[in-house]
């Protein structure tokens, strides 16, 4: 069974940092692109970032470019999202997703909540 | 990277058909055949229902179908069932390895 499990969310002050982790199982992790998507409370989905299978290519939404960094460790079947300079509008549930094609997110984690507040 | 436009809500009675629209631009939906749709029940993670405009993943009932015309994509649910009540999101590839989601549509089964 394909599983993605996020961790690392929590309460952080504005300007602070947080590192999210995504542990994958049930599939050949190094064969898939991994993306991060977030959802603010009561709001819609927002694509944030993607990383290619061998980490050679990374892409970001304008809203997080320069503040967030995506990475992966294929030896540990894990992906990460380093979030710096956090703002109140970064408050959201963050999902790790497996990407099988353009916009084709076929497996989702349960999400981890990040709250940015003083 | 502007969000795609979806109606806030649509509704229908059990057994009826409903269609959710998703309007983009010539830079996303109009340019690429990479539109996907996701179903999200409250408190749950989204679930892929349609990819590549009209393809259904294994396990998704065939009463869910997708299409595209110009800059607008559509998700149709035929034979509406109570368990179809959920939020639905469209997503399109927008070039340069960027993806964009719609704002979401709440489907209500009357």
Tab-separated table of C-alpha atoms in Angstrom:
chain	number	residue	atom	x	y	z
A	1	UNK	CA	0.000	0.000	0.000
A	2	UNK	CA	1.311	3.417	-0.969
A	3	UNK	CA	1.768	5.641	2.076
A	4	UNK	CA	3.042	9.147	2.624
A	5	UNK	CA	3.339	10.353	6.212
A	6	UNK	CA	4.129	13.986	6.970
A	7	UNK	CA	5.589	15.223	10.232
A	8	UNK	CA	7.215	18.321	11.647
A	9	UNK	CA	4.282	20.704	11.768
A	10	UNK	CA	3.492	22.843	14.770
A	11	UNK	CA	3.262	26.371	16.148
A	12	UNK	CA	5.964	28.823	15.122
A	13	UNK	CA	6.344	32.580	15.514
A	14	UNK	CA	6.377	34.928	12.501
A	15	UNK	CA	9.848	35.011	11.005
A	16	UNK	CA	10.638	31.562	12.333
A	17	UNK	CA	11.558	28.334	10.569
A	18	UNK	CA	10.205	24.820	10.393
A	19	UNK	CA	11.270	21.665	8.551
A	20	UNK	CA	8.602	19.274	7.354
A	21	UNK	CA	9.357	15.635	6.607
A	22	UNK	CA	7.541	13.130	4.410
A	23	UNK	CA	8.185	9.421	4.889
A	24	UNK	CA	7.193	7.252	1.933
A	25	UNK	CA	6.502	3.519	1.786
A	26	UNK	CA	4.842	0.974	-0.451
A	27	UNK	CA	6.403	2.105	-3.724
A	28	UNK	CA	9.750	2.780	-5.415
A	29	UNK	CA	10.322	6.247	-4.003
A	30	UNK	CA	13.176	7.122	-6.353
A	31	UNK	CA	10.906	6.555	-9.376
A	32	UNK	CA	8.585	9.446	-8.579
A	33	UNK	CA	8.567	13.209	-8.444
A	34	UNK	CA	7.392	14.511	-5.048
A	35	UNK	CA	5.443	17.725	-4.531
A	36	UNK	CA	4.137	19.748	-1.598
A	37	UNK	CA	0.639	21.246	-1.576
A	38	UNK	CA	-0.946	23.276	1.218
A	39	UNK	CA	-4.429	24.219	2.306
A	40	UNK	CA	-5.103	27.200	4.553
A	41	UNK	CA	-7.972	26.758	7.037
A	42	UNK	CA	-11.257	26.784	5.163
A	43	UNK	CA	-9.506	27.581	1.886
A	44	UNK	CA	-8.530	25.787	-1.297
A	45	UNK	CA	-5.462	23.863	-2.359
A	46	UNK	CA	-2.245	25.636	-3.314
A	47	UNK	CA	0.646	23.950	-5.130
A	48	UNK	CA	3.968	24.915	-3.547
A	49	UNK	CA	6.924	22.986	-4.861
A	50	UNK	CA	8.192	19.910	-6.687
A	51	UNK	CA	11.406	17.913	-6.796
A	52	UNK	CA	12.434	15.517	-9.538
A	53	UNK	CA	13.350	11.886	-8.950
A	54	UNK	CA	17.085	12.512	-8.626
A	55	UNK	CA	16.785	16.006	-7.063
A	56	UNK	CA	18.162	17.521	-10.249
A	57	UNK	CA	15.202	19.820	-10.758
A	58	UNK	CA	13.240	21.784	-8.179
A	59	UNK	CA	10.437	24.265	-8.744
A	60	UNK	CA	8.513	26.665	-6.526
A	61	UNK	CA	5.363	28.742	-6.530
A	62	UNK	CA	6.044	32.472	-6.438
A	63	UNK	CA	4.440	32.669	-2.996
A	64	UNK	CA	7.240	30.602	-1.398
A	65	UNK	CA	10.202	31.109	-3.739
A	66	UNK	CA	13.258	32.228	-1.814
A	67	UNK	CA	11.758	31.182	1.554
A	68	UNK	CA	11.064	27.453	1.157
A	69	UNK	CA	13.493	24.743	0.049
A	70	UNK	CA	12.454	21.279	-1.089
A	71	UNK	CA	14.792	18.299	-0.859
A	72	UNK	CA	14.741	14.513	-0.756
A	73	UNK	CA	16.816	11.574	0.423
A	74	UNK	CA	16.137	8.560	-1.757
A	75	UNK	CA	18.193	6.316	0.529
A	76	UNK	CA	15.712	7.078	3.316
A	77	UNK	CA	12.592	7.240	1.109
A	78	UNK	CA	11.968	10.717	2.462
A	79	UNK	CA	11.263	14.222	1.255
A	80	UNK	CA	11.561	17.492	3.115
A	81	UNK	CA	10.337	21.074	3.030
A	82	UNK	CA	12.469	23.633	4.829
A	83	UNK	CA	10.367	26.703	5.531
A	84	UNK	CA	12.053	29.960	6.542
A	85	UNK	CA	10.801	33.495	7.164
A	86	UNK	CA	7.369	32.149	7.966
A	87	UNK	CA	4.374	34.505	7.862
A	88	UNK	CA	0.867	34.318	9.230
A	89	UNK	CA	-0.485	33.514	5.764
A	90	UNK	CA	1.682	30.375	5.671
A	91	UNK	CA	-0.672	28.869	8.256
A	92	UNK	CA	-2.063	25.761	6.590
A	93	UNK	CA	-2.149	22.000	6.412
A	94	UNK	CA	0.812	20.868	4.333
A	95	UNK	CA	0.444	17.761	2.178
A	96	UNK	CA	3.201	15.662	0.667
A	97	UNK	CA	2.046	14.204	-2.654
A	98	UNK	CA	3.326	11.678	-5.168
A	99	UNK	CA	3.315	13.000	-8.713
A	100	UNK	CA	2.864	10.602	-11.623
A	101	UNK	CA	2.483	13.199	-14.368
A	102	UNK	CA	1.768	16.871	-14.936
A	103	UNK	CA	-0.744	17.804	-12.236
A	104	UNK	CA	-1.345	14.114	-11.625
A	105	UNK	CA	-1.097	13.739	-7.847
A	106	UNK	CA	-2.125	10.168	-7.226
A	107	UNK	CA	-1.197	9.711	-3.581
A	108	UNK	CA	-1.490	12.167	-0.703
A	109	UNK	CA	-0.319	12.134	2.879
A	110	UNK	CA	-2.709	12.974	5.698
A	111	UNK	CA	-1.137	16.411	6.073
A	112	UNK	CA	0.610	18.229	8.882
A	113	UNK	CA	-0.648	21.510	10.350
A	114	UNK	CA	1.627	24.524	10.476
A	115	UNK	CA	0.428	27.485	12.506
A	116	UNK	CA	2.327	30.777	12.314
A	117	UNK	CA	1.318	33.038	15.172
A	118	UNK	CA	2.857	35.175	17.865
B	1	UNK	CA	0.143	31.847	-11.261
B	2	UNK	CA	-3.468	32.891	-10.812
B	3	UNK	CA	-5.880	30.309	-9.459
B	4	UNK	CA	-8.311	28.656	-11.839
B	5	UNK	CA	-11.947	29.771	-11.479
B	6	UNK	CA	-14.567	27.370	-10.163
B	7	UNK	CA	-18.141	28.006	-8.985
B	8	UNK	CA	-18.364	28.041	-5.229
B	9	UNK	CA	-21.131	25.469	-5.144
B	10	UNK	CA	-23.320	23.210	-7.247
B	11	UNK	CA	-26.098	20.915	-6.135
B	12	UNK	CA	-28.257	18.125	-7.418
B	13	UNK	CA	-30.654	15.420	-6.305
B	14	UNK	CA	-29.654	11.778	-6.059
B	15	UNK	CA	-29.551	10.204	-9.501
B	16	UNK	CA	-29.151	13.516	-11.303
B	17	UNK	CA	-26.061	14.771	-13.109
B	18	UNK	CA	-24.034	17.779	-12.056
B	19	UNK	CA	-21.189	19.524	-13.831
B	20	UNK	CA	-18.415	21.512	-12.203
B	21	UNK	CA	-16.615	23.984	-14.432
B	22	UNK	CA	-13.017	25.153	-14.150
B	23	UNK	CA	-11.933	28.163	-16.169
B	24	UNK	CA	-8.330	29.029	-16.857
B	25	UNK	CA	-6.430	30.832	-19.563
B	26	UNK	CA	-4.565	30.198	-22.798
B	27	UNK	CA	-1.462	29.652	-20.639
B	28	UNK	CA	-2.786	26.697	-18.673
B	29	UNK	CA	-5.998	24.820	-19.471
B	30	UNK	CA	-6.128	26.204	-22.998
B	31	UNK	CA	-2.547	25.199	-23.742
B	32	UNK	CA	-2.087	21.808	-22.100
B	33	UNK	CA	-4.127	18.628	-21.827
B	34	UNK	CA	-3.034	18.180	-18.233
B	35	UNK	CA	-6.133	18.875	-16.178
B	36	UNK	CA	-6.867	16.821	-13.084
B	37	UNK	CA	-9.704	16.751	-10.565
B	38	UNK	CA	-9.640	15.971	-6.845
B	39	UNK	CA	-12.394	15.062	-4.392
B	40	UNK	CA	-12.002	16.081	-0.763
B	41	UNK	CA	-14.285	15.085	2.073
B	42	UNK	CA	-14.150	17.176	5.300
B	43	UNK	CA	-11.034	16.536	7.307
B	44	UNK	CA	-9.595	14.178	4.703
B	45	UNK	CA	-6.822	14.370	2.144
B	46	UNK	CA	-7.801	15.018	-1.477
B	47	UNK	CA	-8.297	12.035	-3.777
B	48	UNK	CA	-7.427	11.976	-7.482
B	49	UNK	CA	-10.577	11.444	-9.569
B	50	UNK	CA	-9.532	12.463	-13.103
B	51	UNK	CA	-6.168	13.126	-14.741
B	52	UNK	CA	-5.056	14.193	-18.213
B	53	UNK	CA	-8.475	15.865	-18.755
B	54	UNK	CA	-10.549	12.691	-18.991
B	55	UNK	CA	-8.644	9.685	-17.656
B	56	UNK	CA	-9.976	7.860	-14.603
B	57	UNK	CA	-7.593	6.163	-12.178
B	58	UNK	CA	-8.321	2.587	-11.270
B	59	UNK	CA	-11.088	2.380	-8.676
B	60	UNK	CA	-12.843	5.643	-9.550
B	61	UNK	CA	-16.465	4.998	-10.590
B	62	UNK	CA	-17.216	5.601	-14.264
B	63	UNK	CA	-19.964	8.058	-13.334
B	64	UNK	CA	-17.147	10.574	-12.923
B	65	UNK	CA	-16.014	12.004	-16.250
B	66	UNK	CA	-13.882	14.902	-17.406
B	67	UNK	CA	-13.705	17.045	-20.506
B	68	UNK	CA	-12.209	20.254	-21.826
B	69	UNK	CA	-13.181	22.926	-24.310
B	70	UNK	CA	-10.928	25.885	-24.934
B	71	UNK	CA	-9.888	27.389	-21.608
B	72	UNK	CA	-12.549	25.576	-19.584
B	73	UNK	CA	-12.444	22.082	-18.142
B	74	UNK	CA	-15.442	20.282	-16.689
B	75	UNK	CA	-16.095	17.452	-14.262
B	76	UNK	CA	-19.432	15.684	-14.617
B	77	UNK	CA	-20.873	13.409	-11.984
B	78	UNK	CA	-23.659	11.262	-13.398
B	79	UNK	CA	-26.097	9.382	-11.209
B	80	UNK	CA	-25.254	11.531	-8.189
B	81	UNK	CA	-24.946	9.631	-4.921
B	82	UNK	CA	-24.926	10.784	-1.305
B	83	UNK	CA	-21.244	9.911	-0.916
B	84	UNK	CA	-20.365	12.279	-3.773
B	85	UNK	CA	-21.073	15.247	-1.510
B	86	UNK	CA	-17.632	16.814	-1.102
B	87	UNK	CA	-15.370	19.609	-2.274
B	88	UNK	CA	-13.917	19.251	-5.753
B	89	UNK	CA	-10.759	20.927	-7.022
B	90	UNK	CA	-9.411	21.205	-10.526
B	91	UNK	CA	-5.705	21.488	-11.269
B	92	UNK	CA	-3.856	22.363	-14.456
B	93	UNK	CA	-0.267	22.330	-15.572
B	94	UNK	CA	0.731	25.922	-16.346
B	95	UNK	CA	4.098	25.402	-18.008
B	96	UNK	CA	7.602	25.734	-16.558
B	97	UNK	CA	6.792	22.851	-14.210
B	98	UNK	CA	4.246	24.960	-12.319
B	99	UNK	CA	0.829	23.653	-11.315
B	100	UNK	CA	-2.233	25.737	-10.471
B	101	UNK	CA	-5.376	24.705	-8.594
B	102	UNK	CA	-8.888	26.041	-8.752
B	103	UNK	CA	-10.568	27.592	-5.730
B	104	UNK	CA	-12.784	24.557	-5.161
B	105	UNK	CA	-16.465	23.744	-5.582
B	106	UNK	CA	-18.734	22.322	-2.923
B	107	UNK	CA	-21.038	19.691	-4.394
B	108	UNK	CA	-24.210	19.223	-2.352
B	109	UNK	CA	-26.545	16.268	-2.752
B	110	UNK	CA	-30.053	17.509	-1.995
